[in-house]
Amino acid sequence: MDEKWRDYLYKGVAVFLTVAMCILFFFGIFRFQELRNYAKLIVNILMPFIYGAVIAYLLAPVCARVEAKLIEWAEKYKKIEKLRRFAKGLSILFGLLFFFLIIYTLLAMVIPQLIASVLALIDAMPGYIESTTEWLEHLVEDNPILLSYVDEYSDTILESLQNFARTNVLPNINSIISGVYAGLWNTVTVVKNLIIGVIVAVYLLNSRRNLVLQSKMLVHALFPPKKNLTEGKEQPADWIIREAGILNDYLGGFVKAKLVDSLIIGLICMVFTAIVDMPYAPLVSVVIGVTNIIPFFGPFIGAIPCSLLILIVSPIKFVYFVIFILILQQFDGNILGPKLLGDNTHLSSFWVLFAILLFGGLFGVVGMVIGTPIFAFFYQLLSGWVRDRLDRQK
């Protein structure tokens, strides 16, 4: 092809791609809800694979460590040929047993306590209502003004409650029952996705080295080496692989360290609640530990319902618990958290809060957990680009 026509072809393709991208951009803005619904549908279909990928990602370091120990032991006792073929399978089996042990421990601690808490609340509710009623009656007796208001508006309040029950509650009984059935069906769906996810995780763990190799081959195929690069400049494929490794370090290091941090916080909470004989101690400790995985807002998300639960049983222990939570979170935020997490995100508190709010609004609780390391990755990309531009401008 003539050089002139080749130049025209390249310019025409560039113009076409630019126009197409503009059309897609405006289509995405004006049809955002439809695109979001399609994305949600695809995510729901692929949810078992997402569960499996998350499980495999969390268990991969455990499996790699166990496999390395098995091979080391086999080499020491001259059994390398017998065990090398089984080391990967044994490491995956150990990782799955470790995963199921954690799930079983959490369920064994939470479910009995949750059932006991609900039954205790049901049993104690008449007493709470009676004591609250006596307190209100005593308050009204000592205050003639409040007594006059009660006499004046009691019939109106009762009539309003009856109208509310007749016009809002009774017509929506079918909706409430449907909501209960939907909740049960969602629970069944989650269990099914989790079971399939475990199977997917086994395949991913077994093929993790091949998947990494195939990913690198795909990157090198899509981004072939460029000639005449300036000295010290990376090839595009090498740069992408290096940045993917950095993202893995950010995400993996943050999530794993946060899991260890939350486990320690949960154990400390369990020891304290057991010493002071706090009501619902195992349930409260698990809730505090699990919600602590969420940065910044996690302690408040877990402490508020636990505080209300303790307040119903014992107001004085509610005060002890609130003081303990404040001290515990100061310890976690200033001593334990920095010790475990280090400064691997290199983000100020402002950007951490920004990342949590942004990703939490987009992806919910999962976004609040992984938002900080992902935002830190893009932040370091932008920082590197800025520094590179400034160096070129001297």
Short mmCIF file of C-alpha atoms in Angstrom, two decimals:
data_model
loop_
_atom_site.label_atom_id
_atom_site.label_comp_id
_atom_site.label_asym_id
_atom_site.label_seq_id
_atom_site.Cartn_x
_atom_site.Cartn_y
_atom_site.Cartn_z
CA MET A 1 0.00 0.00 0.00
CA ASP A 2 1.23 3.48 -0.85
CA GLU A 3 2.57 5.44 2.12
CA LYS A 4 0.11 8.28 1.50
CA TRP A 5 -2.95 5.98 1.51
CA ARG A 6 -1.62 4.16 4.55
CA ASP A 7 -1.47 7.47 6.39
CA TYR A 8 -5.07 8.21 5.37
CA LEU A 9 -6.14 4.76 6.55
CA TYR A 10 -4.55 5.23 9.97
CA LYS A 11 -6.15 8.65 10.37
CA GLY A 12 -9.55 7.31 9.30
CA VAL A 13 -9.34 4.44 11.80
CA ALA A 14 -8.33 6.88 14.53
CA VAL A 15 -11.28 9.16 13.75
CA PHE A 16 -13.69 6.19 13.65
CA LEU A 17 -12.46 4.89 17.02
CA THR A 18 -12.72 8.35 18.54
CA VAL A 19 -16.31 8.80 17.36
CA ALA A 20 -17.21 5.27 18.50
CA MET A 21 -15.76 5.88 21.96
CA CYS A 22 -17.68 9.17 22.26
CA ILE A 23 -20.92 7.40 21.30
CA LEU A 24 -20.26 4.63 23.81
CA PHE A 25 -19.43 7.20 26.49
CA PHE A 26 -22.68 9.13 26.06
CA PHE A 27 -24.64 5.87 25.75
CA GLY A 28 -23.13 4.75 29.07
CA ILE A 29 -24.16 8.02 30.73
CA PHE A 30 -27.74 8.11 29.49
CA ARG A 31 -28.29 4.34 29.79
CA PHE A 32 -26.36 3.83 32.99
CA GLN A 33 -29.20 2.05 34.80
CA GLU A 34 -29.70 -0.46 31.98
CA LEU A 35 -25.96 -1.14 31.83
CA ARG A 36 -25.91 -1.56 35.58
CA ASN A 37 -28.74 -4.09 35.41
CA TYR A 38 -26.93 -6.09 32.72
CA ALA A 39 -23.73 -5.98 34.75
CA LYS A 40 -25.63 -7.16 37.84
CA LEU A 41 -27.12 -10.03 35.84
CA ILE A 42 -23.69 -11.12 34.60
CA VAL A 43 -22.25 -10.88 38.13
CA ASN A 44 -25.09 -13.03 39.50
CA ILE A 45 -24.43 -15.66 36.83
CA LEU A 46 -20.69 -15.67 37.53
CA MET A 47 -21.05 -15.46 41.32
CA PRO A 48 -19.85 -19.06 41.93
CA PHE A 49 -16.69 -18.28 39.97
CA ILE A 50 -16.23 -15.05 41.94
CA TYR A 51 -16.56 -16.98 45.21
CA GLY A 52 -14.10 -19.56 43.94
CA ALA A 53 -11.60 -16.93 42.83
CA VAL A 54 -11.75 -15.18 46.22
CA ILE A 55 -11.34 -18.45 48.12
CA ALA A 56 -8.45 -19.51 45.89
CA TYR A 57 -6.77 -16.11 46.22
CA LEU A 58 -6.93 -16.24 50.02
CA LEU A 59 -5.82 -19.87 50.25
CA ALA A 60 -3.03 -19.69 47.63
CA PRO A 61 -0.35 -18.51 50.14
CA VAL A 62 -1.37 -21.26 52.57
CA CYS A 63 -1.21 -23.92 49.85
CA ALA A 64 2.13 -22.63 48.56
CA ARG A 65 3.63 -22.66 52.07
CA VAL A 66 2.39 -26.20 52.81
CA GLU A 67 3.57 -27.47 49.42
CA ALA A 68 7.03 -25.99 49.97
CA LYS A 69 7.25 -27.60 53.42
CA LEU A 70 6.20 -30.99 52.04
CA ILE A 71 8.80 -30.83 49.27
CA GLU A 72 11.45 -29.73 51.76
CA TRP A 73 10.56 -32.66 54.02
CA ALA A 74 10.61 -35.06 51.08
CA GLU A 75 14.05 -33.88 49.98
CA LYS A 76 15.34 -34.28 53.53
CA TYR A 77 14.19 -37.89 53.77
CA LYS A 78 14.96 -38.82 50.16
CA LYS A 79 11.31 -39.25 49.21
CA ILE A 80 11.08 -36.46 46.70
CA GLU A 81 9.91 -38.66 43.82
CA LYS A 82 7.03 -40.12 45.84
CA LEU A 83 5.80 -36.88 47.36
CA ARG A 84 6.36 -34.34 44.62
CA ARG A 85 3.36 -35.61 42.68
CA PHE A 86 1.15 -35.47 45.76
CA ALA A 87 2.49 -32.28 47.37
CA LYS A 88 0.17 -30.00 45.41
CA GLY A 89 -2.90 -32.12 46.14
CA LEU A 90 -2.06 -32.42 49.84
CA SER A 91 -1.48 -28.68 50.09
CA ILE A 92 -4.87 -27.96 48.48
CA LEU A 93 -6.55 -30.44 50.83
CA PHE A 94 -4.92 -28.77 53.83
CA GLY A 95 -5.98 -25.33 52.59
CA LEU A 96 -9.59 -26.44 52.18
CA LEU A 97 -9.61 -28.04 55.64
CA PHE A 98 -8.25 -24.80 57.05
CA PHE A 99 -10.98 -22.83 55.26
CA PHE A 100 -13.77 -25.13 56.48
CA LEU A 101 -12.37 -25.03 60.01
CA ILE A 102 -12.58 -21.24 60.06
CA ILE A 103 -16.13 -21.25 58.65
CA TYR A 104 -17.24 -23.92 61.12
CA THR A 105 -15.69 -22.06 64.05
CA LEU A 106 -17.44 -18.82 63.13
CA LEU A 107 -20.79 -20.52 62.60
CA ALA A 108 -20.44 -22.53 65.80
CA MET A 109 -19.80 -19.33 67.74
CA VAL A 110 -22.38 -17.11 66.05
CA ILE A 111 -25.45 -19.27 65.38
CA PRO A 112 -26.01 -20.68 68.91
CA GLN A 113 -25.40 -17.26 70.41
CA LEU A 114 -27.72 -15.63 67.90
CA ILE A 115 -30.50 -18.10 68.67
CA ALA A 116 -29.94 -17.71 72.41
CA SER A 117 -29.96 -13.92 72.06
CA VAL A 118 -33.26 -13.91 70.15
CA LEU A 119 -34.90 -16.30 72.63
CA ALA A 120 -33.62 -14.29 75.59
CA LEU A 121 -34.95 -11.08 74.07
CA ILE A 122 -38.33 -12.69 73.47
CA ASP A 123 -38.47 -13.96 77.06
CA ALA A 124 -37.33 -10.65 78.53
CA MET A 125 -39.45 -8.42 76.30
CA PRO A 126 -42.56 -8.48 78.57
CA GLY A 127 -40.42 -7.43 81.52
CA TYR A 128 -38.82 -4.62 79.51
CA ILE A 129 -42.23 -3.41 78.38
CA GLU A 130 -43.61 -3.58 81.92
CA SER A 131 -40.66 -1.70 83.45
CA THR A 132 -40.78 0.93 80.69
CA THR A 133 -44.53 1.35 81.21
CA GLU A 134 -44.08 1.77 84.97
CA TRP A 135 -41.37 4.35 84.40
CA LEU A 136 -43.55 6.31 81.99
CA GLU A 137 -46.53 6.17 84.38
CA HIS A 138 -44.38 7.41 87.23
CA LEU A 139 -43.01 10.18 85.02
CA VAL A 140 -46.51 11.24 83.99
CA GLU A 141 -47.84 11.17 87.57
CA ASP A 142 -45.13 13.57 88.72
CA ASN A 143 -45.68 15.90 85.77
CA PRO A 144 -49.21 17.33 85.36
CA ILE A 145 -48.36 18.90 82.02
CA LEU A 146 -47.38 15.56 80.47
CA LEU A 147 -50.46 13.97 82.04
CA SER A 148 -52.72 16.49 80.34
CA TYR A 149 -51.02 15.83 76.97
CA VAL A 150 -51.44 12.07 77.42
CA ASP A 151 -55.14 12.45 78.27
CA GLU A 152 -55.65 14.77 75.31
CA TYR A 153 -53.82 12.80 72.63
CA SER A 154 -54.09 9.18 73.82
CA ASP A 155 -57.23 8.48 71.78
CA THR A 156 -55.72 10.16 68.72
CA ILE A 157 -52.52 8.12 69.00
CA LEU A 158 -54.45 4.87 69.40
CA GLU A 159 -56.66 5.66 66.42
CA SER A 160 -53.59 6.51 64.31
CA LEU A 161 -51.97 3.19 65.19
CA GLN A 162 -55.13 1.30 64.26
CA ASN A 163 -55.38 3.15 60.95
CA PHE A 164 -51.72 2.44 60.22
CA ALA A 165 -52.21 -1.28 60.89
CA ARG A 166 -55.37 -1.39 58.78
CA THR A 167 -54.08 0.62 55.80
CA ASN A 168 -50.39 -0.32 55.69
CA VAL A 169 -49.69 -3.57 57.51
CA LEU A 170 -52.66 -5.76 56.56
CA PRO A 171 -52.62 -5.00 52.78
CA ASN A 172 -48.89 -5.77 52.67
CA ILE A 173 -49.04 -9.15 54.39
CA ASN A 174 -48.52 -10.91 51.06
CA SER A 175 -45.51 -8.73 50.35
CA ILE A 176 -44.05 -9.52 53.76
CA ILE A 177 -44.53 -13.26 53.21
CA SER A 178 -43.01 -12.96 49.73
CA GLY A 179 -40.05 -11.12 51.26
CA VAL A 180 -39.53 -13.96 53.74
CA TYR A 181 -39.62 -16.53 50.92
CA ALA A 182 -37.22 -14.39 48.88
CA GLY A 183 -34.83 -14.22 51.83
CA LEU A 184 -34.91 -18.00 52.23
CA TRP A 185 -34.34 -18.46 48.49
CA ASN A 186 -31.41 -16.02 48.57
CA THR A 187 -29.89 -18.02 51.42
CA VAL A 188 -30.23 -21.24 49.41
CA THR A 189 -28.66 -19.49 46.40
CA VAL A 190 -25.71 -18.26 48.46
CA VAL A 191 -25.10 -21.76 49.85
CA LYS A 192 -25.27 -23.24 46.33
CA ASN A 193 -22.88 -20.62 44.96
CA LEU A 194 -20.51 -21.23 47.86
CA ILE A 195 -20.46 -24.99 47.26
CA ILE A 196 -19.77 -24.51 43.55
CA GLY A 197 -17.23 -21.81 44.47
CA VAL A 198 -15.26 -24.31 46.58
CA ILE A 199 -15.10 -26.66 43.58
CA VAL A 200 -13.95 -23.79 41.36
CA ALA A 201 -11.34 -22.85 43.98
CA VAL A 202 -9.90 -26.38 43.85
CA TYR A 203 -9.47 -26.13 40.07
CA LEU A 204 -7.91 -22.67 40.35
CA LEU A 205 -5.51 -23.73 43.09
CA ASN A 206 -4.47 -26.78 41.12
CA SER A 207 -3.86 -24.71 37.96
CA ARG A 208 -2.54 -21.52 39.56
CA ARG A 209 0.94 -21.74 38.04
CA ASN A 210 -0.42 -22.51 34.56
CA LEU A 211 -2.88 -19.62 34.86
CA VAL A 212 -0.10 -17.20 35.78
CA LEU A 213 2.03 -18.44 32.87
CA GLN A 214 -0.90 -18.18 30.43
CA SER A 215 -1.66 -14.65 31.63
CA LYS A 216 1.93 -13.58 30.99
CA MET A 217 1.87 -15.20 27.54
CA LEU A 218 -1.38 -13.37 26.73
CA VAL A 219 0.09 -10.02 27.81
CA HIS A 220 3.21 -10.55 25.69
CA ALA A 221 1.04 -11.58 22.73
CA LEU A 222 -1.18 -8.51 22.97
CA PHE A 223 1.73 -6.10 23.57
CA PRO A 224 4.67 -7.20 21.40
CA PRO A 225 8.12 -5.69 22.00
CA LYS A 226 8.68 -2.19 20.66
CA LYS A 227 11.84 -1.26 18.85
CA ASN A 228 13.88 1.88 19.36
CA LEU A 229 12.82 2.35 23.00
CA THR A 230 14.82 4.89 24.95
CA GLU A 231 17.43 3.51 27.33
CA GLY A 232 15.96 2.33 30.62
CA LYS A 233 12.41 2.24 29.21
CA GLU A 234 10.43 -0.93 29.88
CA GLN A 235 8.63 -2.89 27.24
CA PRO A 236 4.81 -2.51 27.55
CA ALA A 237 4.29 -6.18 28.44
CA ASP A 238 6.98 -6.09 31.14
CA TRP A 239 5.47 -2.90 32.57
CA ILE A 240 1.97 -4.44 32.72
CA ILE A 241 3.26 -7.60 34.44
CA ARG A 242 5.27 -5.54 36.93
CA GLU A 243 2.28 -3.34 37.77
CA ALA A 244 0.05 -6.42 38.13
CA GLY A 245 2.54 -7.74 40.67
CA ILE A 246 2.38 -4.44 42.55
CA LEU A 247 -1.43 -4.59 42.57
CA ASN A 248 -1.27 -8.14 43.92
CA ASP A 249 1.13 -6.98 46.66
CA TYR A 250 -1.15 -4.09 47.60
CA LEU A 251 -4.35 -6.11 47.60
CA GLY A 252 -3.05 -9.37 49.01
CA GLY A 253 -0.88 -7.77 51.67
CA PHE A 254 -3.65 -5.44 52.82
CA VAL A 255 -6.42 -8.06 52.95
CA LYS A 256 -4.30 -10.72 54.66
CA ALA A 257 -2.90 -8.30 57.22
CA LYS A 258 -6.40 -6.95 57.88
CA LEU A 259 -7.68 -10.49 58.47
CA VAL A 260 -4.94 -11.13 61.04
CA ASP A 261 -5.62 -7.74 62.63
CA SER A 262 -9.35 -8.48 62.89
CA LEU A 263 -8.67 -11.92 64.37
CA ILE A 264 -6.50 -10.39 67.10
CA ILE A 265 -9.10 -7.70 67.82
CA GLY A 266 -11.83 -10.35 68.07
CA LEU A 267 -9.74 -12.43 70.49
CA ILE A 268 -8.98 -9.40 72.66
CA CYS A 269 -12.68 -8.53 72.73
CA MET A 270 -13.56 -12.13 73.66
CA VAL A 271 -11.09 -12.12 76.58
CA PHE A 272 -12.44 -8.83 77.91
CA THR A 273 -16.11 -9.77 77.58
CA ALA A 274 -15.43 -13.10 79.29
CA ILE A 275 -13.57 -11.45 82.20
CA VAL A 276 -16.32 -8.91 82.92
CA ASP A 277 -19.07 -11.50 82.25
CA MET A 278 -20.52 -9.46 79.39
CA PRO A 279 -23.81 -10.78 77.97
CA TYR A 280 -23.58 -12.48 74.57
CA ALA A 281 -19.77 -12.43 74.78
CA PRO A 282 -18.99 -14.84 71.86
CA LEU A 283 -21.53 -13.18 69.57
CA VAL A 284 -20.28 -9.68 70.39
CA SER A 285 -16.63 -10.72 69.90
CA VAL A 286 -17.29 -12.31 66.50
CA VAL A 287 -19.26 -9.28 65.30
CA ILE A 288 -16.52 -6.88 66.45
CA GLY A 289 -13.80 -8.99 64.81
CA VAL A 290 -15.62 -9.49 61.49
CA THR A 291 -16.70 -5.88 61.05
CA ASN A 292 -13.19 -4.71 61.93
CA ILE A 293 -12.15 -5.97 58.46
CA ILE A 294 -13.81 -2.84 57.05
CA PRO A 295 -11.36 0.05 57.45
CA PHE A 296 -12.38 3.23 59.26
CA PHE A 297 -16.13 2.52 59.55
CA GLY A 298 -15.92 -1.14 60.57
CA PRO A 299 -15.53 -0.57 64.32
CA PHE A 300 -18.62 1.65 64.43
CA ILE A 301 -20.66 -0.74 62.26
CA GLY A 302 -20.00 -3.58 64.68
CA ALA A 303 -20.05 -1.68 67.96
CA ILE A 304 -23.46 0.01 67.54
CA PRO A 305 -25.69 -3.12 67.39
CA CYS A 306 -23.60 -4.89 70.02
CA SER A 307 -23.90 -1.90 72.36
CA LEU A 308 -27.67 -1.79 71.94
CA LEU A 309 -27.88 -5.54 72.63
CA ILE A 310 -25.89 -5.15 75.85
CA LEU A 311 -27.86 -2.05 76.85
CA ILE A 312 -31.09 -4.04 76.91
CA VAL A 313 -29.60 -6.51 79.38
CA SER A 314 -27.34 -4.34 81.54
CA PRO A 315 -26.94 -0.55 81.22
CA ILE A 316 -23.83 -0.48 83.44
CA LYS A 317 -22.10 -3.12 81.29
CA PHE A 318 -23.12 -1.10 78.26
CA VAL A 319 -21.03 1.77 79.64
CA TYR A 320 -18.08 -0.59 80.26
CA PHE A 321 -18.38 -1.96 76.73
CA VAL A 322 -18.46 1.47 75.08
CA ILE A 323 -15.35 2.56 77.02
CA PHE A 324 -13.59 -0.68 76.12
CA ILE A 325 -14.45 -0.32 72.40
CA LEU A 326 -13.07 3.23 72.33
CA ILE A 327 -9.82 2.06 73.95
CA LEU A 328 -9.64 -1.02 71.69
CA GLN A 329 -10.07 0.99 68.51
CA GLN A 330 -7.43 3.48 69.59
CA PHE A 331 -5.08 0.55 70.20
CA ASP A 332 -5.93 -0.95 66.80
CA GLY A 333 -5.69 2.31 64.88
CA ASN A 334 -2.45 3.57 66.44
CA ILE A 335 -0.49 0.46 67.46
CA LEU A 336 -1.70 -2.91 66.16
CA GLY A 337 -2.97 -1.82 62.73
CA PRO A 338 0.17 0.13 61.68
CA LYS A 339 2.35 -2.70 63.04
CA LEU A 340 0.63 -5.35 60.89
CA LEU A 341 -0.31 -3.30 57.84
CA GLY A 342 2.72 -1.03 57.80
CA ASP A 343 2.63 1.84 55.32
CA ASN A 344 1.97 -0.38 52.33
CA THR A 345 -0.73 1.86 50.89
CA HIS A 346 1.18 5.16 51.21
CA LEU A 347 -2.13 7.01 51.49
CA SER A 348 -3.05 9.80 53.85
CA SER A 349 -6.13 9.49 56.06
CA PHE A 350 -8.07 11.76 53.70
CA TRP A 351 -7.51 9.48 50.69
CA VAL A 352 -8.28 6.37 52.76
CA LEU A 353 -11.65 7.88 53.71
CA PHE A 354 -12.23 8.95 50.09
CA ALA A 355 -11.46 5.45 48.80
CA ILE A 356 -13.77 3.78 51.34
CA LEU A 357 -16.68 6.09 50.53
CA LEU A 358 -16.16 5.84 46.75
CA PHE A 359 -15.76 2.07 46.49
CA GLY A 360 -18.30 1.45 49.24
CA GLY A 361 -20.89 3.44 47.30
CA LEU A 362 -20.09 1.54 44.10
CA PHE A 363 -19.63 -2.01 45.39
CA GLY A 364 -21.04 -2.08 48.92
CA VAL A 365 -19.24 -3.82 51.77
CA VAL A 366 -16.82 -5.57 49.42
CA GLY A 367 -15.82 -2.18 48.01
CA MET A 368 -15.21 -0.83 51.51
CA VAL A 369 -12.82 -3.73 52.20
CA ILE A 370 -10.79 -3.69 48.96
CA GLY A 371 -11.22 0.00 48.09
CA THR A 372 -8.15 1.23 49.95
CA PRO A 373 -5.51 -1.04 48.31
CA ILE A 374 -7.04 -0.65 44.83
CA PHE A 375 -7.16 3.14 45.15
CA ALA A 376 -3.57 3.07 46.48
CA PHE A 377 -2.51 1.17 43.35
CA PHE A 378 -4.03 3.75 41.00
CA TYR A 379 -2.62 6.51 43.19
CA GLN A 380 0.91 5.18 42.77
CA LEU A 381 0.32 4.82 39.01
CA LEU A 382 -0.68 8.47 38.78
CA SER A 383 2.21 9.52 41.02
CA GLY A 384 4.69 7.64 38.82
CA TRP A 385 3.26 9.23 35.67
CA VAL A 386 3.48 12.71 37.21
CA ARG A 387 7.07 12.17 38.33
CA ASP A 388 8.00 10.85 34.88
CA ARG A 389 6.46 13.91 33.20
CA LEU A 390 8.25 16.26 35.57
CA ASP A 391 11.57 14.51 34.95
CA ARG A 392 11.10 14.93 31.22
CA GLN A 393 10.38 18.62 31.72
CA LYS A 394 13.37 18.88 34.08
#
